[in-house]
mmCIF file of C-alpha atoms in Angstrom:
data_model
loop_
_atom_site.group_PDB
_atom_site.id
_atom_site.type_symbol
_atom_site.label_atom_id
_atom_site.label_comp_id
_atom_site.label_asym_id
_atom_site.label_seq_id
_atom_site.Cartn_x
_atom_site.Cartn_y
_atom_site.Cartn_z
ATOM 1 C CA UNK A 1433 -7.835 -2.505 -17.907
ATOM 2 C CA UNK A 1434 -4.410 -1.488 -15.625
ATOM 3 C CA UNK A 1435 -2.766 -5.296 -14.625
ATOM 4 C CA UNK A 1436 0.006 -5.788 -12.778
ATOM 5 C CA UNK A 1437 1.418 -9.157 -12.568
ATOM 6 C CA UNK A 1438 3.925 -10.142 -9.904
ATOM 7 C CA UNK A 1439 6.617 -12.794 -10.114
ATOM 8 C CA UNK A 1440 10.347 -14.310 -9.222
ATOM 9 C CA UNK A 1441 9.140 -14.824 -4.907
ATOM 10 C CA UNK A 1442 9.894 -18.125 -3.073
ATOM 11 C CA UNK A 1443 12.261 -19.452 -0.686
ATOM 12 C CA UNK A 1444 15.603 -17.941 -0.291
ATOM 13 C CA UNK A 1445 18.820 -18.666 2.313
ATOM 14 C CA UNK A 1446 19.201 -15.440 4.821
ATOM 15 C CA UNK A 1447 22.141 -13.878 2.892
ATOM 16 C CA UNK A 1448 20.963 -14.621 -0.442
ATOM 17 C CA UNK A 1449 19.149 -12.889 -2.913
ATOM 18 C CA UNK A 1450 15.859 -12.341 -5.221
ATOM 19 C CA UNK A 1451 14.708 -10.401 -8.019
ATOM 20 C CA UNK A 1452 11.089 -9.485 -8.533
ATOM 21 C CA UNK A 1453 9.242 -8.498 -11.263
ATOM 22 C CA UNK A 1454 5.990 -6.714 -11.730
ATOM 23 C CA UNK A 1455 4.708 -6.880 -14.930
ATOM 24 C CA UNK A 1456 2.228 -4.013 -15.945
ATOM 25 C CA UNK A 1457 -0.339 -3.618 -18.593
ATOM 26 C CA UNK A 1458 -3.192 -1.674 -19.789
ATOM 27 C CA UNK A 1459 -1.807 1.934 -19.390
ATOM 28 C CA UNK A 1460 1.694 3.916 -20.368
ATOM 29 C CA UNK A 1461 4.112 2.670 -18.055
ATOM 30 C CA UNK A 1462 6.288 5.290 -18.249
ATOM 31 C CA UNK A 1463 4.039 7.691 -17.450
ATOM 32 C CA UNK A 1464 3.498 7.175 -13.813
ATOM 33 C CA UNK A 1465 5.447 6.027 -10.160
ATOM 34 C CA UNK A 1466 5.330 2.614 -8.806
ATOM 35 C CA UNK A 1467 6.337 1.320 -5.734
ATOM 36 C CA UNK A 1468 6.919 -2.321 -3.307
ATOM 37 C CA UNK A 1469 4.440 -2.524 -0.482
ATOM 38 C CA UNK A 1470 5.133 -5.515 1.507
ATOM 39 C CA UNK A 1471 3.029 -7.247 4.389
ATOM 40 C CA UNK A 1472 5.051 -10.247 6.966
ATOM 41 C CA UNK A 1473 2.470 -12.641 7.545
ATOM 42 C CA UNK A 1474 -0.535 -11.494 9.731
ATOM 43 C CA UNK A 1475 1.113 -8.052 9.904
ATOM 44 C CA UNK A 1476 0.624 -4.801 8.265
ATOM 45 C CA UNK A 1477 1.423 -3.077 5.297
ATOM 46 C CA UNK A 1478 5.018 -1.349 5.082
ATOM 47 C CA UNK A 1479 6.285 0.267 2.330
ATOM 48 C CA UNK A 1480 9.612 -0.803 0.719
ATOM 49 C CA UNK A 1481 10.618 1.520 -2.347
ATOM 50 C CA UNK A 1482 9.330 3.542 -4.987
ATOM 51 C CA UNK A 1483 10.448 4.504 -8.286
ATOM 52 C CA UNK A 1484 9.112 7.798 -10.538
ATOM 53 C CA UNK A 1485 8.037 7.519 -14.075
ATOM 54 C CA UNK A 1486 11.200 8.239 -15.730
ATOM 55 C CA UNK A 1487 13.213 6.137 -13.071
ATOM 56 C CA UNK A 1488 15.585 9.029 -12.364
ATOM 57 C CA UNK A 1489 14.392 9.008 -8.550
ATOM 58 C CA UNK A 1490 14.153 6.457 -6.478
ATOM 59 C CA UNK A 1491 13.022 5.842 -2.743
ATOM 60 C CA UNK A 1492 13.624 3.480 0.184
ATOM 61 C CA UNK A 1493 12.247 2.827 3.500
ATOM 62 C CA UNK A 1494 15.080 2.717 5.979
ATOM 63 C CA UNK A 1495 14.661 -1.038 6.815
ATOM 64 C CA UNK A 1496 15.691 -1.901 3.045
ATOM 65 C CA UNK A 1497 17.870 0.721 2.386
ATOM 66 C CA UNK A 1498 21.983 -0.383 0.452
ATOM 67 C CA UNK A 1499 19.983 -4.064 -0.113
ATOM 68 C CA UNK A 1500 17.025 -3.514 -2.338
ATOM 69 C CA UNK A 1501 16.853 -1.507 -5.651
ATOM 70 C CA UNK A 1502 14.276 -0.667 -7.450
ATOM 71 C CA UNK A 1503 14.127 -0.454 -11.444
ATOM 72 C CA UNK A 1504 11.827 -0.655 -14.391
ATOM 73 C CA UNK A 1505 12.187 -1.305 -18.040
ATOM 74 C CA UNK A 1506 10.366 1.281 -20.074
ATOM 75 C CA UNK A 1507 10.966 -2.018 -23.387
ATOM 76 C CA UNK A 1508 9.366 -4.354 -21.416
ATOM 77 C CA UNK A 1509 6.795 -2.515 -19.057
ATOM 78 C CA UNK A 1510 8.080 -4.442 -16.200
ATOM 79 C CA UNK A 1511 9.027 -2.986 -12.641
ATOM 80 C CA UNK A 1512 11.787 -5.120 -10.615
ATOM 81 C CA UNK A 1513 12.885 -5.309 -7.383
ATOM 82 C CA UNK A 1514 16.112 -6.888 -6.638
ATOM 83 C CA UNK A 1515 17.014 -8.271 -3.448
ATOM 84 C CA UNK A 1516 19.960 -8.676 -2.039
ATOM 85 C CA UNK A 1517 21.250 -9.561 1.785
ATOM 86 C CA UNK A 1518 18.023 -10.937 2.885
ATOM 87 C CA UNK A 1519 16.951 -11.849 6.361
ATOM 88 C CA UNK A 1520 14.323 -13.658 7.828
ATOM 89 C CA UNK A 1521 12.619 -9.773 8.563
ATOM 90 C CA UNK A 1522 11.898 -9.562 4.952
ATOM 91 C CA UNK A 1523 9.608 -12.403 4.722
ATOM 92 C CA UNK A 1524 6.489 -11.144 3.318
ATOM 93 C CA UNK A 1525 3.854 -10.839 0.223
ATOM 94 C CA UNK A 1526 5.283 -8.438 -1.910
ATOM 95 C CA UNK A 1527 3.130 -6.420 -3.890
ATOM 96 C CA UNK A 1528 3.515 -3.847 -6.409
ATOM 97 C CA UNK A 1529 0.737 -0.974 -6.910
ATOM 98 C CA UNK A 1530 0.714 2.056 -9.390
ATOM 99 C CA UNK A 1531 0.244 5.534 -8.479
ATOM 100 C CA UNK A 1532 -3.114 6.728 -9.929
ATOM 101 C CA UNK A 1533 -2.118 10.090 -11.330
ATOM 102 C CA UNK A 1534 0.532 11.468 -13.706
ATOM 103 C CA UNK A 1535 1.415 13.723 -11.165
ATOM 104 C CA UNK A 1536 3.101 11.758 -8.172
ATOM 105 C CA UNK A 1537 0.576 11.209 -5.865
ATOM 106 C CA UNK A 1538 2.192 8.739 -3.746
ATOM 107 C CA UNK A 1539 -1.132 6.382 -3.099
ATOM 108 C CA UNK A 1540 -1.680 3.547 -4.579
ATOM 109 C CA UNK A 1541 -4.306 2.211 -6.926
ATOM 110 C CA UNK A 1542 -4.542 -0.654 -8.465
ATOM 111 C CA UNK A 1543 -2.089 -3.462 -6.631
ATOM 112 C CA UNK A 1544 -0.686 -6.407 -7.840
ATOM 113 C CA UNK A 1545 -1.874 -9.914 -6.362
ATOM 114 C CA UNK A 1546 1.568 -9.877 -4.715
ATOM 115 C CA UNK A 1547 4.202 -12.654 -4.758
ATOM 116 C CA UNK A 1548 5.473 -14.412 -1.450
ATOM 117 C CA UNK A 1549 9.050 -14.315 -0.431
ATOM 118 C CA UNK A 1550 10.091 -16.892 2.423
ATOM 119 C CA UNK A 1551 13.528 -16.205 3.904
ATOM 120 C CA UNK A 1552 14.618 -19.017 5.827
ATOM 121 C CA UNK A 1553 17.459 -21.965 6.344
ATOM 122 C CA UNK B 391 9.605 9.897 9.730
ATOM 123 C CA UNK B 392 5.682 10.472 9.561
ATOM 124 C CA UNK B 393 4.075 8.041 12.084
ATOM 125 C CA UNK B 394 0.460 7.238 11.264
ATOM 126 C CA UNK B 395 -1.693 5.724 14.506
ATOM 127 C CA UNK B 396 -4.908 4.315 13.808
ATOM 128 C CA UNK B 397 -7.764 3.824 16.428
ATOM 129 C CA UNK B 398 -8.922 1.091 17.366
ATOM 130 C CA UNK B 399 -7.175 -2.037 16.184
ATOM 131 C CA UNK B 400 -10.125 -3.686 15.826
ATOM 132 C CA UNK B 401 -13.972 -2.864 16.155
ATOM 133 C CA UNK B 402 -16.906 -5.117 16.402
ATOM 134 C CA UNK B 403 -20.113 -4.045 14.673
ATOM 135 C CA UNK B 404 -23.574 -4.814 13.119
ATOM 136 C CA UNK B 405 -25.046 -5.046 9.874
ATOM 137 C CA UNK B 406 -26.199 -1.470 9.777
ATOM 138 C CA UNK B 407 -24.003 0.494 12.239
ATOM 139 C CA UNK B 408 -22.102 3.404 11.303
ATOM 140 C CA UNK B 409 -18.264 2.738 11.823
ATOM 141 C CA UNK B 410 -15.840 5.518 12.703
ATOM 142 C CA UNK B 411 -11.634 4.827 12.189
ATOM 143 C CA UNK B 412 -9.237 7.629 13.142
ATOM 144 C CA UNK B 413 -5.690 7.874 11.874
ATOM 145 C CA UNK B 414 -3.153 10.598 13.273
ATOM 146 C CA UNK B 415 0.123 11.533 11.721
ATOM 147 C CA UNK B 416 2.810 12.840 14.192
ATOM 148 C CA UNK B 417 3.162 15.200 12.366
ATOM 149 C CA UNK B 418 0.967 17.554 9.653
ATOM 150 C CA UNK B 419 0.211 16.407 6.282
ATOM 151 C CA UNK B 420 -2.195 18.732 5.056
ATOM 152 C CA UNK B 421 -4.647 16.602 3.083
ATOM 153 C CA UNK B 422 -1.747 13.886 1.810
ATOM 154 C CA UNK B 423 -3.976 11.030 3.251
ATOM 155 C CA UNK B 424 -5.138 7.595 1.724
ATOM 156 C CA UNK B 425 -7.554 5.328 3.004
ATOM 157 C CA UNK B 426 -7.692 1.392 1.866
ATOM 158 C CA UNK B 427 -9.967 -1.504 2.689
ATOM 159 C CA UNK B 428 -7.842 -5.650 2.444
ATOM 160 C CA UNK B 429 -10.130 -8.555 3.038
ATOM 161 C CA UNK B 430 -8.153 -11.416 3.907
ATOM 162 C CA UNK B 431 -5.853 -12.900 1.310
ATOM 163 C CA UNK B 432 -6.361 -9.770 -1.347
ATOM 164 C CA UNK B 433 -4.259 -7.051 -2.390
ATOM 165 C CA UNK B 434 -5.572 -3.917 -0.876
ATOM 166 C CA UNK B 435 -7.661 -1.430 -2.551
ATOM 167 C CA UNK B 436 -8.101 2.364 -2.518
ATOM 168 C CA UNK B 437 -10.997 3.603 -0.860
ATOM 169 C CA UNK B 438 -10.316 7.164 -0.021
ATOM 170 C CA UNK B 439 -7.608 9.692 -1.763
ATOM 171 C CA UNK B 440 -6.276 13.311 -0.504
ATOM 172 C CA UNK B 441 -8.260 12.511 2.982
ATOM 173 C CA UNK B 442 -11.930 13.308 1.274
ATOM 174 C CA UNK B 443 -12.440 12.398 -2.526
ATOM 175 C CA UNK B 444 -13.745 8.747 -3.287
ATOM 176 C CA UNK B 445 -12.014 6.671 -5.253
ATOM 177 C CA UNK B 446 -14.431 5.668 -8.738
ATOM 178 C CA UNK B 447 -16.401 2.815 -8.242
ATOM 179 C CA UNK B 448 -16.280 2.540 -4.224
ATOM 180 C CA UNK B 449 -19.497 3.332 -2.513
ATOM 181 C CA UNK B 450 -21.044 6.336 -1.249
ATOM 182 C CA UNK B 451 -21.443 4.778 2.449
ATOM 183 C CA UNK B 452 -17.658 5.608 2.860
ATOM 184 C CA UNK B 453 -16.349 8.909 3.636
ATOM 185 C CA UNK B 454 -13.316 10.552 4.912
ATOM 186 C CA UNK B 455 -12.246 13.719 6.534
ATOM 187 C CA UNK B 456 -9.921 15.848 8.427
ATOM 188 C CA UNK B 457 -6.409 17.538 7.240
ATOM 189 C CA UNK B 458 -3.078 18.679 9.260
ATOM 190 C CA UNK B 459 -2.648 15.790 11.708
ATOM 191 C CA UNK B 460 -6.191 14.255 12.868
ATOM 192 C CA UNK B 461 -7.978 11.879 9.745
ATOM 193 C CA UNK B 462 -11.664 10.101 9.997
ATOM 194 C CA UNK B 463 -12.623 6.811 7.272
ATOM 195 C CA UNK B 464 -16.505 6.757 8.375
ATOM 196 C CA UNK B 465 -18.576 4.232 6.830
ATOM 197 C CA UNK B 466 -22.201 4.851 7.683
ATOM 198 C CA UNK B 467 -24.130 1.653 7.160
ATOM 199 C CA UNK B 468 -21.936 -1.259 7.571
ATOM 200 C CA UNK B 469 -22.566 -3.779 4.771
ATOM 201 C CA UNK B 470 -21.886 -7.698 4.978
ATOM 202 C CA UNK B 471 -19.016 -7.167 2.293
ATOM 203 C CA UNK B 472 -17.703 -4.540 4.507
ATOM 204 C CA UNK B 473 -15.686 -6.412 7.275
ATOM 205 C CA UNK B 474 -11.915 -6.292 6.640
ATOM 206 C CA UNK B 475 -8.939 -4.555 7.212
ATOM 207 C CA UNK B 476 -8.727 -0.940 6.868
ATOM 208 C CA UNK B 477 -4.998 1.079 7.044
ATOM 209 C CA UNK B 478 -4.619 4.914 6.684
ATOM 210 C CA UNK B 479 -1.684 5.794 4.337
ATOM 211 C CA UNK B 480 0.168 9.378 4.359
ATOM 212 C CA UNK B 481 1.420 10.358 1.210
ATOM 213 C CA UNK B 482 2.988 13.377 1.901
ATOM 214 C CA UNK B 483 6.859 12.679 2.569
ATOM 215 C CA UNK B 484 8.977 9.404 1.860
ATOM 216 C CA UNK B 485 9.297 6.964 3.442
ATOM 217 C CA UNK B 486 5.590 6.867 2.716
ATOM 218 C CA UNK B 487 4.008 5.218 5.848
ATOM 219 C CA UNK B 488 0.672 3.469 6.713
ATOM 220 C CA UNK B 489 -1.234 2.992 9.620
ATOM 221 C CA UNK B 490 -1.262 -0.425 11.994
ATOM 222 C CA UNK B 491 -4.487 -1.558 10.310
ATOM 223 C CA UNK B 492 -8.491 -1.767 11.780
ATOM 224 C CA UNK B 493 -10.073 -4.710 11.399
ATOM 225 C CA UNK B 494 -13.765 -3.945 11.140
ATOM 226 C CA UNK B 495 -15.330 -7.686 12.795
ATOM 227 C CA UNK B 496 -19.039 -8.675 12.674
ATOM 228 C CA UNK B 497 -20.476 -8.621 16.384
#
């Protein structure tokens, strides 16, 4: 069975920073793209980054692009996120979700139970 | 950026009825559409993949359709365990981009 497990949210300063981590299990990690999908309370879902298989390309939306990278650890089947000059804007669950197929597909299926980040004073 | 616009926000509805959502990119995406269903304090799951195939395991009651710019998620007898939140997805260019969400409400 495909898990992902999401950790390292909670309350951070506006300027500071956080690093997630997504651990995966029950399929070859390396295999197949992940990405951040985050949703500010009672909003929608938005995108943050994605990563392919190998980790040679990486994505951004345009709200978290030159503050958040994305990485994974083939060793440790673990996807991160770090976080870095965060604003009250990026409060939100934080999930991370698999891409189904071997071949990019670029939807998402399955998602973590996503991990809360609070940004605020 | 691909803008995805879904219609309506919300929609009230009966045990029973059939329940249309429409999602429109600005601009084409061929078939590079996802379709997901969130209840309240869950992680959201795939429902619908490349506008029309069903994800395994979701029922037969939902469908999809459409390609280029105009997308339907139809669901033709609405079940108690259907109401939620259902967002639109394109997948064909990053920054992949969703839709503003439907919530499907019992009338």
């Amino acid at each position: 069975e495909v898990q992902l497990v999401e950790s390292g949210g909670g309350l951070v300063q506006p300027g500071g920073s956080l690093r997630l981590s997504c651990a995966a299990s029950g399929f070859t990690f390396s295999s197949y793209a992940m990405s951040w999908v985050r949703q500010a309370p009672g909003k929608g879902l938005e995108w943050v980054s994605g990563i392919s298989g190998s980790g040679v390309n990486t994505y951004y939306a345009d709200s978290v692009k030159g503050r958040f990278t994305i990485s994974r650890d083939k060793s440790k089947n673990t996807l991160y996120l770090q976080m870095n000059s965060l604003r009250a804007e990026d409060t939100a669950v934080y999930y991370c979700a698999k891409d189904p197929g071997v071949a990019a597909e670029n939807w998402f299926d399955p998602w973590g139970q996503g991990t809360l980040v609070t940004v605020s004073s | 950026d691909i803008q995805m616009t879904q219609s309506p926000s919300s929609v009230s509805a009966s045990v029973g009825d059939r329940v249309t959502i429409t999602c429109r990119a600005s601009q084409g995406i061929s078939s590079w559409l996802a379709w997901y269903q969130q209840k309240p304090g869950k992680a959201p799951e795939l429902l619908i993949y490349a506008a029309s195939s069903l994800q395994s395991g979701v029922p037969s009651r939902f469908s999809g359709s459409g390609s280029g710019t105009d997308f339907t998620l139809t669901i033709s007898s609405l079940q108690p365990e259907d109401f939620a939140t259902y967002y639109c997805q394109q997948a064909n260019s990053f920054p992949l981009t969703f839709g503003g969400g439907t919530k499907v409400e019992i009338k």
